[in-house]
PDB file of C-alpha atoms in Angstrom:
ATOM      1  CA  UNK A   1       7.955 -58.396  -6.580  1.00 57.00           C
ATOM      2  CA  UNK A   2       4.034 -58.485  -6.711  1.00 54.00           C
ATOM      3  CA  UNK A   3       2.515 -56.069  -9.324  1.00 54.00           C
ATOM      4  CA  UNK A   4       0.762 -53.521  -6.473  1.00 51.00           C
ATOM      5  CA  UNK A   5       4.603 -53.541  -5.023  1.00 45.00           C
ATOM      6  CA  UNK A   6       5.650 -52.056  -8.094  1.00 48.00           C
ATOM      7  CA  UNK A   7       3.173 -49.526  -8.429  1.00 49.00           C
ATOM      8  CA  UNK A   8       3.619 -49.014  -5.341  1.00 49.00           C
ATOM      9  CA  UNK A   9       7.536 -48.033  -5.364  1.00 46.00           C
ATOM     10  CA  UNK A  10       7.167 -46.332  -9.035  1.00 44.00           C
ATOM     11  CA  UNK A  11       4.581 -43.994  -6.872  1.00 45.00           C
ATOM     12  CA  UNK A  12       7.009 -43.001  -4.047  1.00 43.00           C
ATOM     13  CA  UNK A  13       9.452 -42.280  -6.617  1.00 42.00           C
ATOM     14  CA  UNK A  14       7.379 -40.128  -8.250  1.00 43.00           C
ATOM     15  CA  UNK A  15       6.504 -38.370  -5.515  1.00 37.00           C
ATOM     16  CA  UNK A  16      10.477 -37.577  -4.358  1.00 36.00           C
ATOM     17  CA  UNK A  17      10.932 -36.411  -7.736  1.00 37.00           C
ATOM     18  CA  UNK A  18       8.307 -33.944  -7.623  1.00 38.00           C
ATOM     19  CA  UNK A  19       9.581 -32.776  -4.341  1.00 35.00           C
ATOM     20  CA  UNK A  20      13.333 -32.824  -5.342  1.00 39.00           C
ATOM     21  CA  UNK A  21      12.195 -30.513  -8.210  1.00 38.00           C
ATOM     22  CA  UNK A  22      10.117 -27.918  -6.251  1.00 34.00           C
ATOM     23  CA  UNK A  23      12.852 -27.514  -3.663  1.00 37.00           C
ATOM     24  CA  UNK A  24      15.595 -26.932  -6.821  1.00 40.00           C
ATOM     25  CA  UNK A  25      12.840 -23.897  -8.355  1.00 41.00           C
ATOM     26  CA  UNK A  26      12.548 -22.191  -4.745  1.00 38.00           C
ATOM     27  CA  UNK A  27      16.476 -21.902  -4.213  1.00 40.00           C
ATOM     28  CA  UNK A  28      16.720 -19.480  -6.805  1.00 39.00           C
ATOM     29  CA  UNK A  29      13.720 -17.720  -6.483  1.00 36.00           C
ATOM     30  CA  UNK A  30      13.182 -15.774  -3.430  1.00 37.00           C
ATOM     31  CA  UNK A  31      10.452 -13.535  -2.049  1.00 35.00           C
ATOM     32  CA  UNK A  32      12.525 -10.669  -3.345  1.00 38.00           C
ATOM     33  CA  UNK A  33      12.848 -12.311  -6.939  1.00 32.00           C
ATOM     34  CA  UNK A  34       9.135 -13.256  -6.987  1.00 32.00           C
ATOM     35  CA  UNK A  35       8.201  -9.551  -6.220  1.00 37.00           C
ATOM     36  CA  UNK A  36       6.321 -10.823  -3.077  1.00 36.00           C
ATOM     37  CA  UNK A  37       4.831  -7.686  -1.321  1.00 48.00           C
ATOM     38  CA  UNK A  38       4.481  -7.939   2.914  1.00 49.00           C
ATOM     39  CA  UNK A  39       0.560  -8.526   3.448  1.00 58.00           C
ATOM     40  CA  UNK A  40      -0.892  -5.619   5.044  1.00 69.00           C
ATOM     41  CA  UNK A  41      -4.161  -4.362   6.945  1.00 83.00           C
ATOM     42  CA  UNK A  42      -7.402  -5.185   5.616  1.00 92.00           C
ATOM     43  CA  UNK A  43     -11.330  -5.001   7.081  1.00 94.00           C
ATOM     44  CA  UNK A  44     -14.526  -4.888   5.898  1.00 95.00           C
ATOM     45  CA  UNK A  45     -17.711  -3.074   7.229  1.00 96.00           C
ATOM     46  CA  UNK A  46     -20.879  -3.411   5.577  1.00 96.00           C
ATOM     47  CA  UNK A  47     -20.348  -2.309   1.912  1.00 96.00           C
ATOM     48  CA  UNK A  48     -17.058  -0.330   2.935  1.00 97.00           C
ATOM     49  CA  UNK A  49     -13.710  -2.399   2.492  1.00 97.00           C
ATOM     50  CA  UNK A  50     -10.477  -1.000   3.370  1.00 97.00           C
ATOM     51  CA  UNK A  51      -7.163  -3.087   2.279  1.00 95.00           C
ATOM     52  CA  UNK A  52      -3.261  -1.975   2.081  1.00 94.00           C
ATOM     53  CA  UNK A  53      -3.568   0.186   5.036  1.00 96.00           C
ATOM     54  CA  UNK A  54       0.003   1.319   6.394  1.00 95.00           C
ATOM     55  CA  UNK A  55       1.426   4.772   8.320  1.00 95.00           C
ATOM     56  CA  UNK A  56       4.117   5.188   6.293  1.00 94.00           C
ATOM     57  CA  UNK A  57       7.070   7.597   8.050  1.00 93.00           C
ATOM     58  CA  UNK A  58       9.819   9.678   7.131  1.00 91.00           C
ATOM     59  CA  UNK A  59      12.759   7.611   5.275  1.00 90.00           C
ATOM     60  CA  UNK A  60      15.365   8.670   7.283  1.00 87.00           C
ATOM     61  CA  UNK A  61      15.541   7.387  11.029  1.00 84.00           C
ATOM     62  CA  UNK A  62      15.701  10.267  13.453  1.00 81.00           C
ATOM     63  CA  UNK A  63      14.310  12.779  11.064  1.00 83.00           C
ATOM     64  CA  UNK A  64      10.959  14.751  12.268  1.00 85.00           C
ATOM     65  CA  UNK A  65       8.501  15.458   9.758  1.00 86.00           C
ATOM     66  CA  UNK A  66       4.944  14.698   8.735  1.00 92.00           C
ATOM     67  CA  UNK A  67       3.920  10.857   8.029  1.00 94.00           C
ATOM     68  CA  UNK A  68       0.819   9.370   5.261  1.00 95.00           C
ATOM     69  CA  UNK A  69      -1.951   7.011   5.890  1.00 96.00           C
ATOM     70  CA  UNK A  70      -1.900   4.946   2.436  1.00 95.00           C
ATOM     71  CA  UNK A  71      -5.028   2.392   1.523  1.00 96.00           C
ATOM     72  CA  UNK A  72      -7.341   1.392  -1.113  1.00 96.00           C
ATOM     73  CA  UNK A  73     -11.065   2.186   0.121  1.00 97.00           C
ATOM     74  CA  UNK A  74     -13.832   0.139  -1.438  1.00 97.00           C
ATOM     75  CA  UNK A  75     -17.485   0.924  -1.854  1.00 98.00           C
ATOM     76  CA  UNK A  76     -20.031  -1.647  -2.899  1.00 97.00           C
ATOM     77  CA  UNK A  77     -22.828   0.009  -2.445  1.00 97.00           C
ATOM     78  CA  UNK A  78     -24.844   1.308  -4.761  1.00 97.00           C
ATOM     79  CA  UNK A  79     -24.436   5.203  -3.145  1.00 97.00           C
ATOM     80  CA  UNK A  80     -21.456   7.037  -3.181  1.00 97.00           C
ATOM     81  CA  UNK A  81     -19.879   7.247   0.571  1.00 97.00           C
ATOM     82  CA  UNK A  82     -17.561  10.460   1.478  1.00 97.00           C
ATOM     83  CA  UNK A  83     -14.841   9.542   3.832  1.00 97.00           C
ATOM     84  CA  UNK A  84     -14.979  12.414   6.159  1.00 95.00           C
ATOM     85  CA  UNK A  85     -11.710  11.842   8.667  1.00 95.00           C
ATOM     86  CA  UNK A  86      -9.148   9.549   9.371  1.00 96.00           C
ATOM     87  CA  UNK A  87      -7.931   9.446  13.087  1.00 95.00           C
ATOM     88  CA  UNK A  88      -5.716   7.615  14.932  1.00 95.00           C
ATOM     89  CA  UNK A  89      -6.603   6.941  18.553  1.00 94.00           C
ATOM     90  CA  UNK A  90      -4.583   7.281  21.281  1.00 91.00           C
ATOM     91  CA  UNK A  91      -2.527  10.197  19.763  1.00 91.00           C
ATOM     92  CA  UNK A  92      -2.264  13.412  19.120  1.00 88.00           C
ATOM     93  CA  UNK A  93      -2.378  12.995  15.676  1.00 90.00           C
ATOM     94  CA  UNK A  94      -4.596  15.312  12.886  1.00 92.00           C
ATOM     95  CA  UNK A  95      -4.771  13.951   9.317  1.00 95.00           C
ATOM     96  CA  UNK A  96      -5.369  16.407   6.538  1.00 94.00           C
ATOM     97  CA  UNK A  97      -7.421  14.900   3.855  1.00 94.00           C
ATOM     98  CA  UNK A  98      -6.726  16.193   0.076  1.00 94.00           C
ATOM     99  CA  UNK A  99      -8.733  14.739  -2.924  1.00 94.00           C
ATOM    100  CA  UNK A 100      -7.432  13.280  -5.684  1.00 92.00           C
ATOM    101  CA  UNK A 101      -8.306  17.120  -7.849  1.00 82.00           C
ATOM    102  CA  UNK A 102      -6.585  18.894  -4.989  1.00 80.00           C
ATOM    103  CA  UNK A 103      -7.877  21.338  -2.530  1.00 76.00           C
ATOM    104  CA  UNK A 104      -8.438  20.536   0.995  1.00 71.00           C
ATOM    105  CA  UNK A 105     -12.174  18.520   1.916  1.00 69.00           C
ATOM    106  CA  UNK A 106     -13.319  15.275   2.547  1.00 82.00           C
ATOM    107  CA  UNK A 107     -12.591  12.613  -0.336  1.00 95.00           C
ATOM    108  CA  UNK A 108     -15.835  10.900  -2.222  1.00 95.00           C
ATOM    109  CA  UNK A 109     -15.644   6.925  -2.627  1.00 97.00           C
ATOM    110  CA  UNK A 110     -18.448   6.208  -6.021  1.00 97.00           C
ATOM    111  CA  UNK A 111     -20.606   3.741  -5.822  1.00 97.00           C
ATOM    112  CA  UNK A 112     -19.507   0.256  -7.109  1.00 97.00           C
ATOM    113  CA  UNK A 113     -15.944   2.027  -7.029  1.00 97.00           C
ATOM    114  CA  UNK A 114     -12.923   2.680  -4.967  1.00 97.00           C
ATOM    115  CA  UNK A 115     -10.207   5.478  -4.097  1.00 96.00           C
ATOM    116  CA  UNK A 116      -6.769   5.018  -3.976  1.00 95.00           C
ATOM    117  CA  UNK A 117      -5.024   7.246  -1.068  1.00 96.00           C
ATOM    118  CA  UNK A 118      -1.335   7.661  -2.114  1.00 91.00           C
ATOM    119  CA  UNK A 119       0.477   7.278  -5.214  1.00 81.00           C
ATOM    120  CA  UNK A 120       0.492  10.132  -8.453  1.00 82.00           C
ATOM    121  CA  UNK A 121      -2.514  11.791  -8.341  1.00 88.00           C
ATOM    122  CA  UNK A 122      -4.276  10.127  -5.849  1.00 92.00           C
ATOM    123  CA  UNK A 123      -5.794  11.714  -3.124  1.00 95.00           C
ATOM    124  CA  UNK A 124      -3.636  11.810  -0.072  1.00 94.00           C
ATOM    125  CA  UNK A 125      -3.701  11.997   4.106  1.00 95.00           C
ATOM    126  CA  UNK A 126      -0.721  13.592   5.736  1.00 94.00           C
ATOM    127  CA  UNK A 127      -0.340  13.161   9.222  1.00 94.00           C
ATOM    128  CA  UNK A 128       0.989  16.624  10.053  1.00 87.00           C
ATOM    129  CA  UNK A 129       2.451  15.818  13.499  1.00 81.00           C
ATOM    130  CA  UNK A 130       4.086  11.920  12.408  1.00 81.00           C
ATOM    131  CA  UNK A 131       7.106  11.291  13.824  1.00 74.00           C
ATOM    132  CA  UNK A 132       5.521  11.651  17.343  1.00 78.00           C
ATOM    133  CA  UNK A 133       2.022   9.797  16.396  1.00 79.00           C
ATOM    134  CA  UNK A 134       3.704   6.890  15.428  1.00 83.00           C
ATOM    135  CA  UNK A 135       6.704   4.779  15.696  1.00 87.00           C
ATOM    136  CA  UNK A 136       7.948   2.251  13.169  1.00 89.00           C
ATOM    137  CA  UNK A 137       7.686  -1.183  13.821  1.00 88.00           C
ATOM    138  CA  UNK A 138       4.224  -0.493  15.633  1.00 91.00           C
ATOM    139  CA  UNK A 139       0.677  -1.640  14.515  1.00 92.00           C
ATOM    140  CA  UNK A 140      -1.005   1.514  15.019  1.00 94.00           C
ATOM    141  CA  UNK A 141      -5.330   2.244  15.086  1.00 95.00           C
ATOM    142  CA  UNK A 142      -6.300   4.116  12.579  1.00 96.00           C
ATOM    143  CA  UNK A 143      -9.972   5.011  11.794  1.00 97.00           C
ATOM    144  CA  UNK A 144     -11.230   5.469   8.602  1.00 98.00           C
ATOM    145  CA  UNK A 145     -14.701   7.989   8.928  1.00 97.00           C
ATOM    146  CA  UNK A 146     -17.083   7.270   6.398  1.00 97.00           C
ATOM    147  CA  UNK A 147     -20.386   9.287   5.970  1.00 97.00           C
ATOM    148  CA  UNK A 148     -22.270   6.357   5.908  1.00 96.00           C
ATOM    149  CA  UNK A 149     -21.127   3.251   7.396  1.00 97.00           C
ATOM    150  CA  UNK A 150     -19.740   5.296  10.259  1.00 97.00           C
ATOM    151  CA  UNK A 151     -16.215   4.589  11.796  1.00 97.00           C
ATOM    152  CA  UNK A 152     -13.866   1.525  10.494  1.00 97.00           C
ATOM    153  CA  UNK A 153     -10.964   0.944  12.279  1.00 96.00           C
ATOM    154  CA  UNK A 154      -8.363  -1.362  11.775  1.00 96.00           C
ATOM    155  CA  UNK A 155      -4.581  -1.405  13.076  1.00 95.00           C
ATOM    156  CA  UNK A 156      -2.170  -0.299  10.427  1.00 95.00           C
ATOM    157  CA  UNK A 157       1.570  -1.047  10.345  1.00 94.00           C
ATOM    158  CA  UNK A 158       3.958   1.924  10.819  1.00 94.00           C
ATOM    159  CA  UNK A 159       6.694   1.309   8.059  1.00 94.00           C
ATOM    160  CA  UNK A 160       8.996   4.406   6.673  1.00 93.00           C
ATOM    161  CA  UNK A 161       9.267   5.322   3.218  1.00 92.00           C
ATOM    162  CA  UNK A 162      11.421   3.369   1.980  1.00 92.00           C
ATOM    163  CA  UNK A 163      12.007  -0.562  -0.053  1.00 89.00           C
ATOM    164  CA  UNK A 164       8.134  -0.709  -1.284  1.00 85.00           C
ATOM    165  CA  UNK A 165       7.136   2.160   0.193  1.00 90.00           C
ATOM    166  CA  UNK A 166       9.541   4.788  -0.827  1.00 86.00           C
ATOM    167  CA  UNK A 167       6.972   5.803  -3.912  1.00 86.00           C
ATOM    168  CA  UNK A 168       4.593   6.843  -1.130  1.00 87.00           C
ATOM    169  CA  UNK A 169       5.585   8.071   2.142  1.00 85.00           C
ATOM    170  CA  UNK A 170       5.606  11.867   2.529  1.00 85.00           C
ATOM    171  CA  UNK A 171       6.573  14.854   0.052  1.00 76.00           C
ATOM    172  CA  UNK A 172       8.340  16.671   2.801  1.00 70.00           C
ATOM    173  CA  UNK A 173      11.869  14.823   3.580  1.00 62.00           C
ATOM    174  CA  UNK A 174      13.862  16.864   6.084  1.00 62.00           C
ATOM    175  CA  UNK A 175      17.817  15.989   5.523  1.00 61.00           C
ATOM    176  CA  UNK A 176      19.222  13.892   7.940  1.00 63.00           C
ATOM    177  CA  UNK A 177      21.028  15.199  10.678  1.00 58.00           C
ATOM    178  CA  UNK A 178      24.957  16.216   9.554  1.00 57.00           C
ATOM    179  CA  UNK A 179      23.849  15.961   5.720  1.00 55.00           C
ATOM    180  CA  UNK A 180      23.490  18.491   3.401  1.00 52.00           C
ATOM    181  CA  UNK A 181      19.804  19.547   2.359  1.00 45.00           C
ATOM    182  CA  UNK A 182      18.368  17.517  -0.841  1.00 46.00           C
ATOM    183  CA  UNK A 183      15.496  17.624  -2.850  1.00 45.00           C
ATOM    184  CA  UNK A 184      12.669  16.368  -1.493  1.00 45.00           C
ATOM    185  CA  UNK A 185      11.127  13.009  -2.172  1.00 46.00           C
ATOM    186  CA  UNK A 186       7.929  12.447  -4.852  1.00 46.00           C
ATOM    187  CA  UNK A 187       4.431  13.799  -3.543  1.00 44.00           C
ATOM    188  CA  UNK A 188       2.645  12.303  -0.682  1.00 46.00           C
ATOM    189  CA  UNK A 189       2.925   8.631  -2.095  1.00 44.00           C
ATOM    190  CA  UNK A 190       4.314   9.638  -5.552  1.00 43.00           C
ATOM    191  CA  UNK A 191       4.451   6.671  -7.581  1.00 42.00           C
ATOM    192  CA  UNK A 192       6.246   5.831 -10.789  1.00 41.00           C
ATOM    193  CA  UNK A 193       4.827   4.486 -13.670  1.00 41.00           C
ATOM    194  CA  UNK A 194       2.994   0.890 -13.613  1.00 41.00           C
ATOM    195  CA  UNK A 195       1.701  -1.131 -11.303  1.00 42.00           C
ATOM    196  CA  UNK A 196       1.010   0.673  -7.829  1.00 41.00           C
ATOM    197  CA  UNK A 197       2.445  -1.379  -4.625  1.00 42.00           C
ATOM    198  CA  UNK A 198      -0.756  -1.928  -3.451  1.00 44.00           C
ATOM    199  CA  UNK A 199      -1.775  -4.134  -6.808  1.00 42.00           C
ATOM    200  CA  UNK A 200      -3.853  -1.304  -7.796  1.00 43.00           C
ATOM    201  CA  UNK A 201      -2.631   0.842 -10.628  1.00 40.00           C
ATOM    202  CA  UNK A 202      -3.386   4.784  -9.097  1.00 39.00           C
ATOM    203  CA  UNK A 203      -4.930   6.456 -11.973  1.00 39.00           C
ATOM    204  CA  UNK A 204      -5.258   9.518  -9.789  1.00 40.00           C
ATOM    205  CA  UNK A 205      -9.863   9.216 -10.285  1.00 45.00           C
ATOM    206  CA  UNK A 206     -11.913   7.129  -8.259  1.00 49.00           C
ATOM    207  CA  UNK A 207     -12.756   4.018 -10.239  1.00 48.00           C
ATOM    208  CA  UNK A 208     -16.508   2.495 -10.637  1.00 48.00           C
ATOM    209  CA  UNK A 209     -15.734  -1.024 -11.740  1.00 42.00           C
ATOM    210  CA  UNK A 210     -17.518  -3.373  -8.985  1.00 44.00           C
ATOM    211  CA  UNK A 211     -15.798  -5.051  -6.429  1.00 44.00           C
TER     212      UNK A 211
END
């Protein structure tokens, strides 16, 4: 055998090697094991970016109560931004809007920073009227009013509160039907110590760092 033949064959049997090993290290690690999160809703308007964006419903199928918008909003402007509304078209729908220091109002997004909306002491949106605005499963518009870049709207998926997003669907948890009445779940997007699902620690304060 010429010497470029053997290079040749030592180079293919490299390469099934290398291939033979990867597919041995994915068996046993699966998007469960890796701690792979489902991508979610993301858009960007000017100096506003919005990312994580879900309607998150009640945990229990069948149960009527209120529903949370959770997202990260982004600023990179140099002046603070106040998000005024969030809306979701096509329904009947009203979002209440509580800061992150409580008290009912519009939430401010600092310049160069970003607010967390759901999670511990983050500011929250409850969708009073949920379990008829949206349906699980859906991608649902939802509009994001900021004072000024305007409107930003981006479809959202409906997912209840549970798996990843049990930590921050809605305080109020009606019992299911035939069960006995329980405690109810953490605050609107109540989240546990360490790393927030969205990849963004909620400190329960708008942060300033850049993005």
């Amino acid at each position: 055998m010429s010497r470029s033949l053997r290079r040749g064959a030592l180079a293919a049997t490299a390469i099934v090697f290398s291939i033979a090993a990867l597919s041995a290290c994915g068996a046993g690690n699966d998007a469960q094991t890796l701690g792979v999160k489902p991508d979610n809703a993301a858009v960007t308007v000017d100096d506003v970016k919005i990312q994580n964006a879900l309607v998150i419903t009640q945990p229990h199928q069948g149960v009527k109560g209120p529903a949370v918008v959770s997202a990260t909003v982004f600023n990179n402007g140099t002046t603070p931004q106040t998000l005024e509304a969030i809306t979701l078209p096509g329904t009947t729908a009203t979002v209440k809007l509580t800061p992150a220091a409580g008290g009912a109002g519009p939430i401010t997004v600092p310049a160069l920073g970003s607010v967390v909306i759901g999670g511990a002491g983050n500011a929250t949106a409850v969708i009073e009227n949920g379990t008829e605005a949206a349906k699980n499963g859906n991608a649902q518009k939802v509009v994001f009013k900021l004072s000024k870049t305007g409107n930003v709207g981006l479809s959202a998926f409906v997912v209840p509160a549970t798996s990843y997003f049990k930590d921050f669907g809605p305080s109020i948890v009606p019992a299911p039907p035939g069960s006995s009445p329980t405690a109810s779940a953490p605050a609107e997007g109540e989240h546990g110590g360490g790393e927030g699902e969205h990849g963004t620690e909620p400190s329960g304060e708008a942060t300033t760092a850049g993005h």
